[in-house]
Structures are given as structure tokens and as C-alpha cells.
GROMACS .gro file of C-alpha atoms in nm:
model
  272
    1MET     CA    1   0.250   6.411   2.682
    2PRO     CA    2   0.336   6.284   2.331
    3SER     CA    3   0.208   6.492   2.040
    4ARG     CA    4  -0.071   6.356   1.827
    5PRO     CA    5   0.020   6.235   1.475
    6ARG     CA    6  -0.008   6.495   1.202
    7ASN     CA    7  -0.074   6.280   0.897
    8ALA     CA    8  -0.234   5.948   0.803
    9ALA     CA    9   0.092   5.752   0.799
   10GLU     CA   10   0.190   5.873   1.145
   11ARG     CA   11  -0.160   5.805   1.274
   12LEU     CA   12  -0.151   5.448   1.141
   13ARG     CA   13   0.187   5.381   1.305
   14TRP     CA   14   0.057   5.535   1.628
   15GLU     CA   15  -0.255   5.319   1.629
   16LEU     CA   16  -0.058   5.001   1.548
   17SER     CA   17   0.201   5.072   1.817
   18ASP     CA   18  -0.061   5.141   2.084
   19GLY     CA   19  -0.266   4.840   1.976
   20LEU     CA   20   0.039   4.612   2.008
   21THR     CA   21   0.113   4.756   2.352
   22ILE     CA   22  -0.238   4.685   2.476
   23GLY     CA   23  -0.229   4.341   2.316
   24ARG     CA   24   0.091   4.259   2.504
   25ARG     CA   25  -0.077   4.372   2.824
   26TYR     CA   26  -0.363   4.127   2.775
   27LEU     CA   27  -0.125   3.843   2.685
   28THR     CA   28   0.091   3.915   2.989
   29HIS     CA   29  -0.212   3.880   3.212
   30TRP     CA   30  -0.300   3.555   3.037
   31VAL     CA   31   0.049   3.410   3.091
   32ALA     CA   32   0.043   3.519   3.455
   33GLU     CA   33  -0.259   3.293   3.520
   34PRO     CA   34  -0.129   2.933   3.483
   35GLY     CA   35  -0.460   2.783   3.595
   36ARG     CA   36  -0.638   2.960   3.313
   37ILE     CA   37  -0.378   2.840   3.063
   38VAL     CA   38  -0.412   2.479   3.178
   39ALA     CA   39  -0.791   2.498   3.162
   40SER     CA   40  -0.785   2.642   2.811
   41LEU     CA   41  -0.548   2.368   2.694
   42VAL     CA   42  -0.723   2.076   2.868
   43PHE     CA   43  -1.074   2.167   2.752
   44PRO     CA   44  -1.012   2.091   2.381
   45GLY     CA   45  -0.869   1.750   2.471
   46MET     CA   46  -1.171   1.670   2.685
   47MET     CA   47  -1.400   1.765   2.397
   48VAL     CA   48  -1.217   1.526   2.163
   49LEU     CA   49  -1.242   1.238   2.411
   50LEU     CA   50  -1.605   1.305   2.503
   51PHE     CA   51  -1.748   1.355   2.156
   52GLY     CA   52  -1.505   1.131   1.970
   53TYR     CA   53  -1.525   0.824   2.190
   54VAL     CA   54  -1.828   0.847   2.422
   55PHE     CA   55  -2.084   0.992   2.179
   56GLY     CA   56  -1.895   0.895   1.865
   57SER     CA   57  -1.931   0.524   1.930
   58ALA     CA   58  -2.299   0.551   1.831
   59MET     CA   59  -2.255   0.787   1.535
   60VAL     CA   60  -2.264   0.695   1.167
   61VAL     CA   61  -2.107   0.915   0.900
   62PRO     CA   62  -2.324   0.959   0.586
   63GLY     CA   63  -2.142   0.789   0.300
   64GLY     CA   64  -1.909   0.606   0.537
   65GLY     CA   65  -1.582   0.703   0.696
   66ASP     CA   66  -1.428   0.741   1.040
   67TYR     CA   67  -1.643   0.949   1.274
   68ARG     CA   68  -1.347   1.114   1.447
   69GLU     CA   69  -1.226   1.244   1.111
   70PHE     CA   70  -1.579   1.371   1.047
   71LEU     CA   71  -1.589   1.526   1.394
   72MET     CA   72  -1.260   1.713   1.419
   73PRO     CA   73  -1.339   1.995   1.170
   74GLY     CA   74  -1.662   2.052   1.364
   75LEU     CA   75  -1.471   2.072   1.692
   76PHE     CA   76  -1.224   2.316   1.537
   77VAL     CA   77  -1.515   2.544   1.445
   78MET     CA   78  -1.687   2.492   1.780
   79THR     CA   79  -1.369   2.598   1.964
   80MET     CA   80  -1.340   2.913   1.753
   81ALA     CA   81  -1.706   2.995   1.818
   82MET     CA   82  -1.692   2.928   2.192
   83GLY     CA   83  -1.398   3.168   2.217
   84ILE     CA   84  -1.648   3.453   2.200
   85ALA     CA   85  -1.719   3.385   2.568
   86THR     CA   86  -1.359   3.476   2.655
   87THR     CA   87  -1.381   3.800   2.460
   88VAL     CA   88  -1.713   3.914   2.604
   89THR     CA   89  -1.613   3.826   2.961
   90ALA     CA   90  -1.276   4.004   2.941
   91VAL     CA   91  -1.416   4.322   2.783
   92THR     CA   92  -1.704   4.343   3.031
   93ALA     CA   93  -1.473   4.280   3.328
   94ASP     CA   94  -1.233   4.556   3.218
   95ALA     CA   95  -1.522   4.799   3.185
   96ALA     CA   96  -1.663   4.706   3.527
   97ARG     CA   97  -1.325   4.749   3.699
   98GLY     CA   98  -1.270   5.090   3.544
   99ILE     CA   99  -0.973   4.976   3.336
  100THR     CA  100  -1.139   5.078   3.011
  101ASP     CA  101  -1.204   5.429   3.146
  102ARG     CA  102  -0.840   5.460   3.256
  103PHE     CA  103  -0.724   5.365   2.908
  104ARG     CA  104  -0.956   5.628   2.762
  105SER     CA  105  -0.793   5.894   2.980
  106LEU     CA  106  -0.445   5.818   2.845
  107PRO     CA  107  -0.285   5.994   2.543
  108MET     CA  108  -0.318   5.690   2.322
  109ALA     CA  109  -0.500   5.590   2.005
  110ARG     CA  110  -0.872   5.554   2.071
  111SER     CA  111  -0.881   5.229   1.874
  112ALA     CA  112  -0.591   5.068   2.063
  113VAL     CA  113  -0.800   4.902   2.334
  114VAL     CA  114  -1.026   4.716   2.092
  115THR     CA  115  -0.749   4.629   1.844
  116GLY     CA  116  -0.527   4.512   2.131
  117ARG     CA  117  -0.807   4.293   2.260
  118CYS     CA  118  -0.852   4.149   1.911
  119LEU     CA  119  -0.479   4.077   1.879
  120ALA     CA  120  -0.460   3.902   2.216
  121ASP     CA  121  -0.767   3.689   2.150
  122MET     CA  122  -0.637   3.585   1.809
  123VAL     CA  123  -0.307   3.474   1.963
  124ASN     CA  124  -0.499   3.275   2.225
  125SER     CA  125  -0.712   3.122   1.949
  126VAL     CA  126  -0.405   3.009   1.755
  127VAL     CA  127  -0.277   2.835   2.068
  128ASP     CA  128  -0.615   2.667   2.125
  129LEU     CA  129  -0.628   2.554   1.763
  130VAL     CA  130  -0.276   2.410   1.773
  131VAL     CA  131  -0.362   2.212   2.088
  132LEU     CA  132  -0.685   2.084   1.935
  133ILE     CA  133  -0.509   1.979   1.614
  134ALA     CA  134  -0.251   1.793   1.822
  135CYS     CA  135  -0.531   1.618   2.011
  136GLY     CA  136  -0.693   1.523   1.682
  137LEU     CA  137  -0.369   1.376   1.551
  138LEU     CA  138  -0.335   1.170   1.869
  139VAL     CA  139  -0.679   1.012   1.822
  140GLY     CA  140  -0.625   0.931   1.457
  141TRP     CA  141  -0.750   1.237   1.272
  142ARG     CA  142  -0.554   1.328   0.959
  143TRP     CA  143  -0.586   1.572   0.673
  144HIS     CA  144  -0.569   1.408   0.333
  145GLY     CA  145  -0.527   1.707   0.106
  146SER     CA  146  -0.224   1.921   0.034
  147LEU     CA  147  -0.053   2.148   0.285
  148ILE     CA  148  -0.196   2.442   0.093
  149ASP     CA  149  -0.549   2.307   0.140
  150ALA     CA  150  -0.482   2.245   0.509
  151ALA     CA  151  -0.344   2.599   0.549
  152ALA     CA  152  -0.654   2.735   0.375
  153ALA     CA  153  -0.875   2.543   0.618
  154VAL     CA  154  -0.685   2.689   0.915
  155GLY     CA  155  -0.720   3.031   0.756
  156LEU     CA  156  -1.099   2.991   0.738
  157LEU     CA  157  -1.108   2.889   1.104
  158LEU     CA  158  -0.910   3.196   1.209
  159LEU     CA  159  -1.121   3.419   0.986
  160LEU     CA  160  -1.431   3.296   1.169
  161ARG     CA  161  -1.266   3.361   1.505
  162PHE     CA  162  -1.156   3.707   1.394
  163ALA     CA  163  -1.514   3.797   1.304
  164LEU     CA  164  -1.649   3.661   1.632
  165VAL     CA  165  -1.385   3.854   1.830
  166TRP     CA  166  -1.539   4.177   1.705
  167VAL     CA  167  -1.889   4.053   1.786
  168GLY     CA  168  -1.762   3.975   2.136
  169ILE     CA  169  -1.594   4.313   2.177
  170TYR     CA  170  -1.912   4.494   2.082
  171LEU     CA  171  -2.127   4.282   2.312
  172GLY     CA  172  -1.879   4.331   2.597
  173LEU     CA  173  -1.893   4.707   2.554
  174ILE     CA  174  -2.272   4.728   2.561
  175LEU     CA  175  -2.333   4.493   2.854
  176PRO     CA  176  -2.404   4.675   3.181
  177SER     CA  177  -2.222   4.432   3.414
  178PRO     CA  178  -2.029   4.102   3.422
  179GLU     CA  179  -2.339   3.933   3.563
  180SER     CA  180  -2.521   3.991   3.235
  181VAL     CA  181  -2.263   3.799   3.031
  182ALA     CA  182  -2.423   3.460   3.098
  183VAL     CA  183  -2.756   3.577   2.954
  184VAL     CA  184  -2.597   3.696   2.630
  185LEU     CA  185  -2.381   3.386   2.589
  186ALA     CA  186  -2.665   3.141   2.658
  187PRO     CA  187  -2.748   3.099   2.284
  188VAL     CA  188  -2.385   3.030   2.185
  189TYR     CA  189  -2.377   2.663   2.282
  190PRO     CA  190  -2.709   2.575   2.110
  191LEU     CA  191  -2.584   2.762   1.802
  192THR     CA  192  -2.279   2.536   1.784
  193MET     CA  193  -2.491   2.226   1.838
  194ILE     CA  194  -2.762   2.303   1.578
  195SER     CA  195  -2.518   2.278   1.291
  196ASN     CA  196  -2.333   2.006   1.105
  197THR     CA  197  -2.069   1.984   1.378
  198PHE     CA  198  -2.174   1.643   1.513
  199VAL     CA  199  -2.418   1.506   1.256
  200SER     CA  200  -2.508   1.582   0.897
  201PRO     CA  201  -2.816   1.802   0.849
  202GLN     CA  202  -2.951   1.522   0.628
  203GLN     CA  203  -2.988   1.307   0.940
  204LEU     CA  204  -3.203   1.565   1.118
  205PRO     CA  205  -3.576   1.637   1.075
  206ASP     CA  206  -3.632   1.847   0.763
  207TRP     CA  207  -3.706   2.174   0.946
  208LEU     CA  208  -3.415   2.134   1.185
  209GLY     CA  209  -3.184   2.020   0.908
  210ALA     CA  210  -3.259   2.338   0.712
  211ILE     CA  211  -3.170   2.551   1.015
  212ALA     CA  212  -2.851   2.353   1.069
  213ALA     CA  213  -2.751   2.378   0.702
  214TRP     CA  214  -2.791   2.758   0.696
  215ASN     CA  215  -2.618   2.808   1.029
  216PRO     CA  216  -2.310   3.019   0.939
  217LEU     CA  217  -2.092   2.784   1.143
  218SER     CA  218  -2.196   2.494   0.920
  219SER     CA  219  -2.041   2.659   0.616
  220THR     CA  220  -1.701   2.676   0.786
  221VAL     CA  221  -1.736   2.316   0.906
  222SER     CA  222  -1.822   2.191   0.555
  223ALA     CA  223  -1.547   2.398   0.394
  224THR     CA  224  -1.280   2.271   0.634
  225ARG     CA  225  -1.397   1.911   0.585
  226GLN     CA  226  -1.354   1.956   0.212
  227LEU     CA  227  -1.012   2.117   0.244
  228PHE     CA  228  -0.887   1.862   0.498
  229GLY     CA  229  -1.027   1.578   0.285
  230ASN     CA  230  -1.232   1.442   0.575
  231PRO     CA  231  -1.556   1.240   0.534
  232GLY     CA  232  -1.895   1.401   0.539
  233ALA     CA  233  -1.823   1.674   0.284
  234ALA     CA  234  -2.000   1.495  -0.002
  235GLY     CA  235  -2.360   1.386  -0.044
  236ASP     CA  236  -2.542   1.710   0.040
  237THR     CA  237  -2.658   1.871  -0.285
  238SER     CA  238  -2.820   2.181  -0.132
  239TRP     CA  239  -2.699   2.522  -0.255
  240ILE     CA  240  -2.549   2.620   0.079
  241ALA     CA  241  -2.353   2.293   0.102
  242GLU     CA  242  -2.223   2.314  -0.255
  243HIS     CA  243  -2.098   2.670  -0.192
  244ALA     CA  244  -1.961   2.604   0.156
  245THR     CA  245  -1.615   2.750   0.093
  246LEU     CA  246  -1.759   3.069  -0.054
  247MET     CA  247  -1.999   3.112   0.237
  248ALA     CA  248  -1.725   3.032   0.489
  249VAL     CA  249  -1.566   3.355   0.367
  250VAL     CA  250  -1.886   3.556   0.316
  251TRP     CA  251  -2.043   3.498   0.660
  252PRO     CA  252  -1.738   3.614   0.861
  253LEU     CA  253  -1.680   3.912   0.632
  254VAL     CA  254  -2.040   4.022   0.682
  255LEU     CA  255  -1.987   4.007   1.059
  256VAL     CA  256  -1.663   4.204   1.029
  257VAL     CA  257  -1.826   4.474   0.817
  258ILE     CA  258  -2.107   4.509   1.069
  259PHE     CA  259  -1.934   4.474   1.404
  260VAL     CA  260  -1.593   4.638   1.358
  261PRO     CA  261  -1.747   4.985   1.307
  262LEU     CA  262  -2.003   4.918   1.580
  263ALA     CA  263  -1.736   4.815   1.831
  264ILE     CA  264  -1.508   5.110   1.755
  265ARG     CA  265  -1.799   5.357   1.761
  266ARG     CA  266  -1.924   5.214   2.088
  267TYR     CA  267  -1.581   5.240   2.247
  268ARG     CA  268  -1.534   5.596   2.131
  269GLY     CA  269  -1.879   5.687   2.257
  270LEU     CA  270  -1.840   5.549   2.609
  271SER     CA  271  -1.945   5.801   2.870
  272ASP     CA  272  -2.007   6.066   2.602
   0.00000   0.00000   0.00000
């Protein structure tokens, strides 16, 4: 049995090494399931076709502009948000099958399971985002700012996903069984819809528009529209809209500050 690290530097290397090992394990399982890979890659394309062409034919962008360019930043955010379902399902399934308990019995860093899960889900999210961007380019979406602005927009999308990964890990650790996942995830889809993903909050009834404007996902959508130079970013003079980029950083960081300690504490306290 390997000896435990004696100082902070050794402990950090130990935790990183074990986290990478667990992350590779999750990614290996993902690669070994080609049907799952195909489904995860086809779904973003179907979303672009469905919302961009079927529903989009009846949509009008406030201030003018192409609806598909208005839509794509919203779909980027929606994909990052819907990824929480993958995280919660995987964590709950591992716990139900006893895999989490077996990991806890091994001489490894206690944080490795949750950090490995986070690493694997972030890699999967990058792949999903690349596929969705490619789909957007195929249907005519373009970014009109600099490469630095575009990279900043991608960074905000991944920051949101990173925060939601930790929310998903915590929820997966507290759920009693895989059957309970559907109940917890039921609000996720309405949360992505009651936002500025598909229409501007200005086009909604006042009370619903206020909810949509203050939806944390809306800040990331607005910020990425601004950074990509896509239509729909201008015209809303509310405080939350004018500070979209700031709030696209603040909301995820608040989630990280809350849920990273909760997830790690919950994992360490399992069966105690």
C-alpha cells in the first residue's frame, strides 16, 4: 500500500494524479460505448435543425438580424446546462452499483472520484461544444468579433458547465437511487426555456420576462451574444442585461463556491 503524502506539495500531486486516473477511467467507459457517443453528437445537430428551421421560421429578432445567429449562443448555453443530466445520472449510477464505495476503500485521494468526474465531464462538454459550433457554422452562424472575443465566449460557456458539473456531482451523491434522477432533473428543461435562449425577455409578458432576464443562464447567453457579435445583444436596457458579462462570471462562481465544498464534504461523509 503506497504511503500517504507527508506535505502539502506531495498531497497536491497525489490528488491530481489520482483525479486524472479516475478521469481516464470515466473517459474510457465513454469511448467504449459508441452508441452513447453517436447520440451525444447527433443531439446538438438535431437541436439546431429543430429550433433553427422549424421553430425559427416564425421567430423575429428584436432589432433585426438572422434568427439562427441569435439562436446559436442560446443553444450553446442550453447544451452546457443540459449536461448536468449526464453528471447526475453517472454519479448516482456509480453509487447504486457500489463503485463509489469500492473507490472509497482504495488507498487513494478522497477527492479523486469527484475531481475525476469533473474532468471527464468537462472533456465531454468540450466535444459537445465543438460539434455544436460546427453545426452552427454549417447552417450559417458566424462570430463577428475577434478571436479573443470568441475565445472569451467559449470560456464563459465552459465556466458555466464547470459550475453545473459540481451541482450535478452533489445532487448525484445525495440522491437515494437512479430512479430519483428524473424527479430532480425535471426542472432543468423549463429552466433553459424560461430564459433568453429562444426569444428576448422583452417579447414575453412583463412578469415572465423579468424571470427570464434574471435567469442565470440568460446572463451567459447575453454575454456570448455580445462577444460573438450576434444579434439580440442590444436593445435591453435593464441592469442585468447591461452587466451580462459580469454576471456570466458571477453566477457560475457563486455555484462553484457553494457546491464544490458541498460535493467534497458529501463524498467524504458517505456511510460515515
